Each structure stands twice: as C-alpha cells, then as structure tokens.
PDB file of C-alpha atoms in Angstrom:
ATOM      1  CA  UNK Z   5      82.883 -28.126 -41.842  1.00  0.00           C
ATOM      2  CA  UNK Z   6      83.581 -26.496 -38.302  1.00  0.00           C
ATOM      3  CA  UNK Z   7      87.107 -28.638 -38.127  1.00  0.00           C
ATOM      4  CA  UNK Z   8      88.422 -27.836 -41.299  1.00  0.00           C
ATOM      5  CA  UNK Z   9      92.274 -26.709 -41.375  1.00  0.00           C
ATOM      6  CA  UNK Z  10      93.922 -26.944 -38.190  1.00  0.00           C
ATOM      7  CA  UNK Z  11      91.117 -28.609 -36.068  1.00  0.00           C
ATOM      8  CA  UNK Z  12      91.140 -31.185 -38.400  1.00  0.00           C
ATOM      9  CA  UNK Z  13      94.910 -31.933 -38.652  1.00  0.00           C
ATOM     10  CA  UNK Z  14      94.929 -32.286 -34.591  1.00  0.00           C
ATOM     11  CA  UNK Z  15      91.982 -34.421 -34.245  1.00  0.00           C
ATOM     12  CA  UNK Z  16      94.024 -36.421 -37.047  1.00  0.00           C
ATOM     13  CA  UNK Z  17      97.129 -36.558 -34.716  1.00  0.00           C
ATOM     14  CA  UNK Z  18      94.741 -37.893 -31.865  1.00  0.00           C
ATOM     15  CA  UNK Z  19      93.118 -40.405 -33.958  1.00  0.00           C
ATOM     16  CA  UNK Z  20      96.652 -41.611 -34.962  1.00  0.00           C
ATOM     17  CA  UNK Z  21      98.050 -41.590 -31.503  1.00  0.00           C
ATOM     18  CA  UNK Z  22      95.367 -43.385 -29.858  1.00  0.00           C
ATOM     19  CA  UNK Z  23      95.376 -46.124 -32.640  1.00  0.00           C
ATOM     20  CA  UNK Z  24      99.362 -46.293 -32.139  1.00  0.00           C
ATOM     21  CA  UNK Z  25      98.729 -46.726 -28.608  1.00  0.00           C
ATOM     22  CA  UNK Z  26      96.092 -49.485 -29.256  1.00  0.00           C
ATOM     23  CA  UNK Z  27      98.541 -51.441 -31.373  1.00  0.00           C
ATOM     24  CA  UNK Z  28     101.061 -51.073 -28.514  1.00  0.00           C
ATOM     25  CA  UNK Z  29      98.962 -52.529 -26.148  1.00  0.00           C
ATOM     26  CA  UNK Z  30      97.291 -55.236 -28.369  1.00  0.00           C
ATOM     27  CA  UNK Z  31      94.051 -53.484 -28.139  1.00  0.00           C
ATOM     28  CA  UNK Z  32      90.813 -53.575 -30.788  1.00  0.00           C
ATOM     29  CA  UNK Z  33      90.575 -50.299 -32.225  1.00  0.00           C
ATOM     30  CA  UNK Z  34      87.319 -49.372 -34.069  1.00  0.00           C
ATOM     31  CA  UNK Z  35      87.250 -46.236 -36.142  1.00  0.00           C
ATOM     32  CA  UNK Z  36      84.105 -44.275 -37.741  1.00  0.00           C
ATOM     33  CA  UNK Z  37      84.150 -41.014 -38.770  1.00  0.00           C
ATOM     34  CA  UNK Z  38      80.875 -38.321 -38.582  1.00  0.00           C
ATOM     35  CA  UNK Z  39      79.714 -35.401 -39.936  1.00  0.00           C
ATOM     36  CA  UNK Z  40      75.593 -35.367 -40.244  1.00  0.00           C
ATOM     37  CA  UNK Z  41      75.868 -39.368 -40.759  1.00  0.00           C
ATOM     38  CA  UNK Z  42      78.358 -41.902 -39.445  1.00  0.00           C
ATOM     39  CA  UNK Z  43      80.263 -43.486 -41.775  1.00  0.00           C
ATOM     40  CA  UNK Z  44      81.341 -45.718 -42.974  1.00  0.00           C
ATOM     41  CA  UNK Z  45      78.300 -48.162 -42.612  1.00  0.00           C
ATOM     42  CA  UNK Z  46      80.504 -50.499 -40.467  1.00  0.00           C
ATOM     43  CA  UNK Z  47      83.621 -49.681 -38.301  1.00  0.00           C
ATOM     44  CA  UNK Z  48      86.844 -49.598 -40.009  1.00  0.00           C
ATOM     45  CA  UNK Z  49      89.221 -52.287 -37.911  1.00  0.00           C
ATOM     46  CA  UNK Z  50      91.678 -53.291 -40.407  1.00  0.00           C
ATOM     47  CA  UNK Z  51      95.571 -51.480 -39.833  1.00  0.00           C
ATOM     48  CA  UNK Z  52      96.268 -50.460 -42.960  1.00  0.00           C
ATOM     49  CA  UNK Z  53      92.364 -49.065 -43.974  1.00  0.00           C
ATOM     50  CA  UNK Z  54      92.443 -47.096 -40.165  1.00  0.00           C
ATOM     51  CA  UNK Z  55      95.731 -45.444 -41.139  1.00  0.00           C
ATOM     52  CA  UNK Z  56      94.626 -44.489 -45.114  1.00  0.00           C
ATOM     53  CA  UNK Z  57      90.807 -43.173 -43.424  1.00  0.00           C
ATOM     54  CA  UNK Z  58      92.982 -41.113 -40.538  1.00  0.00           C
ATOM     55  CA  UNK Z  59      95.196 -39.682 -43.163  1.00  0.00           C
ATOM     56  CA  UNK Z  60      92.470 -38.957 -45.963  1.00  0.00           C
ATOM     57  CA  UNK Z  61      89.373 -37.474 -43.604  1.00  0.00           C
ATOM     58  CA  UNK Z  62      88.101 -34.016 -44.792  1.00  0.00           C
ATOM     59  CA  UNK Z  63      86.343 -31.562 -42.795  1.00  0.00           C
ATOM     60  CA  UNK Z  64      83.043 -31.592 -44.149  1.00  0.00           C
ATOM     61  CA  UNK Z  65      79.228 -31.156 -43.716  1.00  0.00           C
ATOM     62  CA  UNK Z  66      77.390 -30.736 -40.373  1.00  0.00           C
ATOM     63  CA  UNK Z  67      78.146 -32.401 -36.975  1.00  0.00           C
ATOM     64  CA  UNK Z  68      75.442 -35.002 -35.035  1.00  0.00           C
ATOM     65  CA  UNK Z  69      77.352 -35.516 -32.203  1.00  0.00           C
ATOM     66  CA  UNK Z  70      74.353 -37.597 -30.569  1.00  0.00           C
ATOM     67  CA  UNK Z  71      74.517 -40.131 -34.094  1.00  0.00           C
ATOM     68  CA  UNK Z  72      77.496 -40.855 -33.461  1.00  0.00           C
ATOM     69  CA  UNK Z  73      77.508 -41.538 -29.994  1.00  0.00           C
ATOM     70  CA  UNK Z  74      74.371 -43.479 -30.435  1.00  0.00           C
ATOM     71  CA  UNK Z  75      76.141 -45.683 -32.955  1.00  0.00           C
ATOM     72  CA  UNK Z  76      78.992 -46.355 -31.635  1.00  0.00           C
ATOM     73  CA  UNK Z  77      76.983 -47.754 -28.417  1.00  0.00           C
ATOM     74  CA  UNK Z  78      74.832 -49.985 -31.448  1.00  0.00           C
ATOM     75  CA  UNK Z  79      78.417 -51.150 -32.242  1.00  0.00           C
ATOM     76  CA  UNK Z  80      79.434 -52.040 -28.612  1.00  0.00           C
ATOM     77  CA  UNK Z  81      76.593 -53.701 -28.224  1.00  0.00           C
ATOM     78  CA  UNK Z  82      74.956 -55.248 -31.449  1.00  0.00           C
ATOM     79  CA  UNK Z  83      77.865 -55.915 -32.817  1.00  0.00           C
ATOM     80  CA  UNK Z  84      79.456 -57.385 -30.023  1.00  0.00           C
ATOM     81  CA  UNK Z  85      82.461 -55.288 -29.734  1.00  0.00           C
ATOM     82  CA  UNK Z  86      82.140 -54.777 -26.077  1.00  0.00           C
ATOM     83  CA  UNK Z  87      83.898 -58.126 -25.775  1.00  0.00           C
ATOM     84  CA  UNK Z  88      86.852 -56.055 -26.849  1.00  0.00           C
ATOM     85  CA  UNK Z  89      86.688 -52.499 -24.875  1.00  0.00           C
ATOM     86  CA  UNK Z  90      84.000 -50.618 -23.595  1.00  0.00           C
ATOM     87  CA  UNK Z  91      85.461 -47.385 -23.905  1.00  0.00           C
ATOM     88  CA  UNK Z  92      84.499 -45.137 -26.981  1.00  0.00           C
ATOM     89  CA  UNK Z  93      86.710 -41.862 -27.848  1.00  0.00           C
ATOM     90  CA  UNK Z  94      85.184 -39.009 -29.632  1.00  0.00           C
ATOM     91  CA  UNK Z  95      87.208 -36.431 -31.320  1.00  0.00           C
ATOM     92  CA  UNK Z  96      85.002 -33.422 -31.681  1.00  0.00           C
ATOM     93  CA  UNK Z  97      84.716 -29.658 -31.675  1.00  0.00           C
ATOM     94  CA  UNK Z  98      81.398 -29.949 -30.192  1.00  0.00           C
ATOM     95  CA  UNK Z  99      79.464 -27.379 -32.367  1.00  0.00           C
ATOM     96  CA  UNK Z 100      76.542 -29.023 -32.121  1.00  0.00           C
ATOM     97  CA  UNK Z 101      73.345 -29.535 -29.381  1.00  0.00           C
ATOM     98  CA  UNK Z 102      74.180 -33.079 -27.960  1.00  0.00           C
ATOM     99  CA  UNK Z 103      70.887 -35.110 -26.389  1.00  0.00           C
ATOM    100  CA  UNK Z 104      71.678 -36.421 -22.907  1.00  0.00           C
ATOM    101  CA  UNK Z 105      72.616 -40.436 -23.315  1.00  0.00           C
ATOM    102  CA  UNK Z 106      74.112 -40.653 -20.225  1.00  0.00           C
ATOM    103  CA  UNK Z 107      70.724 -43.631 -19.486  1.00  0.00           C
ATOM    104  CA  UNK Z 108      72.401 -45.236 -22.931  1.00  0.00           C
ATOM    105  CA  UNK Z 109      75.894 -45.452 -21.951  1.00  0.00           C
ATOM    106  CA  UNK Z 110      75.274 -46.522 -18.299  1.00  0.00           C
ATOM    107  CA  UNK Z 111      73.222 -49.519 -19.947  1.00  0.00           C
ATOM    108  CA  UNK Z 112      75.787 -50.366 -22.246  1.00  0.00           C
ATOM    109  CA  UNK Z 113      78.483 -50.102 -19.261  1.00  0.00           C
ATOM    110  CA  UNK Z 114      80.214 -47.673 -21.327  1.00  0.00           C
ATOM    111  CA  UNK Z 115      82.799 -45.211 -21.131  1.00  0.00           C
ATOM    112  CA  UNK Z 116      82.792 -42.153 -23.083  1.00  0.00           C
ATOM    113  CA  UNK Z 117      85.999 -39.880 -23.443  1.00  0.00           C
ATOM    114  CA  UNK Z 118      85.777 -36.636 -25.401  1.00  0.00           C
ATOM    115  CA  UNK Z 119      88.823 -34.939 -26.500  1.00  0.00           C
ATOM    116  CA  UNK Z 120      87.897 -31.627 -27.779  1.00  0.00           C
ATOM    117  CA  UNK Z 121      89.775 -30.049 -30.187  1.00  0.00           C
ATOM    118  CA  UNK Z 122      89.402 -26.043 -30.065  1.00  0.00           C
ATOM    119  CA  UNK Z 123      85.618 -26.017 -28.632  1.00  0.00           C
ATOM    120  CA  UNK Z 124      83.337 -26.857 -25.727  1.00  0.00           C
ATOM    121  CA  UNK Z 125      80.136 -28.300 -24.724  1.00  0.00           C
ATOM    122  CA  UNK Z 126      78.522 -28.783 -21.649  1.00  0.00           C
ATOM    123  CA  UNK Z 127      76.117 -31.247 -22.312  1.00  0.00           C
ATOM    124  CA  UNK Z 128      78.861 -33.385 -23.986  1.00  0.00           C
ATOM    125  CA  UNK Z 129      81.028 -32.637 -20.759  1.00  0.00           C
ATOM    126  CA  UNK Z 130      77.846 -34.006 -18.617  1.00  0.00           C
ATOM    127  CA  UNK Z 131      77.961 -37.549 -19.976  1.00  0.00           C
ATOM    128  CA  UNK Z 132      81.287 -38.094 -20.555  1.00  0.00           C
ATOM    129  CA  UNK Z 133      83.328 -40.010 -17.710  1.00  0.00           C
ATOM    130  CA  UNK Z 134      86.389 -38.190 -19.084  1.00  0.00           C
ATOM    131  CA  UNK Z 135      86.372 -34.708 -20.633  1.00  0.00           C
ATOM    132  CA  UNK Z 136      89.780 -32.653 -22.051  1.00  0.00           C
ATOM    133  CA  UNK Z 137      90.282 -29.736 -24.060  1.00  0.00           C
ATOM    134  CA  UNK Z 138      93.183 -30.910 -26.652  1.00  0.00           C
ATOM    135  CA  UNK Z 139      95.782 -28.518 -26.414  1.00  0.00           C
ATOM    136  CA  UNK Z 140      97.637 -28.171 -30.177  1.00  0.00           C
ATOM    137  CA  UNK Z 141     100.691 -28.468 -27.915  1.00  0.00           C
ATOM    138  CA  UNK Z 142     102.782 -31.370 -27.467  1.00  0.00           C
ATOM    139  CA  UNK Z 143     102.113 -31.423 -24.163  1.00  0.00           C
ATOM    140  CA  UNK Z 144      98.723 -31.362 -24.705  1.00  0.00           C
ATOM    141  CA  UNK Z 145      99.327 -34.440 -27.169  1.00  0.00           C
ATOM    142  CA  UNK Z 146     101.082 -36.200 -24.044  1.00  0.00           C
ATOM    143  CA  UNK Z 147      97.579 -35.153 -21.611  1.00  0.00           C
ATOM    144  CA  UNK Z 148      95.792 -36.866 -24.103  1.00  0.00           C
ATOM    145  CA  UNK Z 149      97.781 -39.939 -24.379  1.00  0.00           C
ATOM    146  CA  UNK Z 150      98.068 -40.293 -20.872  1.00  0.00           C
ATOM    147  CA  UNK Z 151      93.709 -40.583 -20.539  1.00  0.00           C
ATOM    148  CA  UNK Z 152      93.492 -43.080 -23.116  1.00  0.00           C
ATOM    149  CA  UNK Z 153      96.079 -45.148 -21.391  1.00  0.00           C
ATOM    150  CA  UNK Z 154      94.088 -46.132 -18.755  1.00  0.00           C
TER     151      UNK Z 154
END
C-alpha cells in the first residue's frame, strides 16, 4: 500500500527497463512481485506474461521485504536459476524492518541490487552489493540502467 500512485508507476518503469535491457542482452529475466507474500507461486519468465504482470501490478497490502529476498535466493538456488544470473533486483520503498541475510546471499554467491523508489533503509543498504535511490527523473532512469548493466 506504501507505493501506491507515483511510487508505483516508477518502480513499474524500472521493472520494464531492466526487463528491456535483459532482452537486449539475451539475459533470463525472472519476475515476482511482493507485498506480505510473494507471488506468484513461481517466477513469471515468459515475455508476454512479464510485460501484462509489469503493466497490471497494484499497490497493495503490507511489505516483507526479507520474504522476498529469501525467495528469490530459494529460486536461485532450488530452482536452479543461478545457472542463468546470480544477481536479484528489488524494487522497493523499503517501509519495512528487513532481517540481515547478508550469511544467505554470500552462500548463494548472490548479488543483491536495491533500487529504491522514494524511501530508505539501512539495513537493506547493509546487504545489498549495490544500493540507489531512484530518482523520478530521467536521469535517474539512466543511473539506474547503467547499474543493472553490469
């Protein structure tokens, strides 16, 4: 419920911009969505259903920031999708207490970006190998693009 309106339409634009940037590069891209739960129950990977889920997400509900991250390590590594990247994105406004998984990710040999959209938090900021602030610029659109190249 905390990224409803704006907050939501820019962490839309990242979404978008990272998978376009994916497809450029002939990358996997993997896309869940979170509020209290994760969801859906498996990672979207198909083009067309990413695009329609980007487009269609609502703003609603709480935020388990720690779920998620927890998951999509489970996917990385359970599901085997750490054959494909080993980098996982989360588009948050971090309103939310976040448990230290930095132990987790390290195991998993993962990276974790966070791209915050109109928020902060430090404990997110501690265990994430790359941390921005999204600016609703496009400038800050090209900052952002320019991380997830690498």
């Amino acid at each position: 419920g905390s990224m409803v309106g704006e907050k939501t339409v820019w962490a839309r634009s990242v979404a978008m911009a990272i998978y376009r940037l994916s497809k450029t590069k002939r990358r996997k891209y993997f896309l869940r969505f979170f509020d209290t739960k994760v969801h859906p129950d498996k990672p979207i990977s198909e083009p067309r259903e990413i695009v329609d889920a980007i487009l269609k997400v609502q703003s609603n509900g709480g935020t388990d920031i720690t779920n998620a991250i927890s998951t999509a390590i489970d996917d990385l590594v359970e599901r085997r999708f750490a054959e494909y990247t080993n980098t996982i994105v989360i588009i948050t406004d971090g309103e939310d207490v976040v448990e230290d998984l930095s132990r987790e990710l390290k195991k998993a040999k993962t990276s974790l970006v966070s791209v915050m959209i109109q928020g902060n938090n430090d404990t997110l900021k501690g265990i994430s190998d790359h941390y921005m602030h999204a600016e609703l610029t496009e400038k800050g659109g090209e900052r952002v693009l320019k991380l997830v190249e690498k």
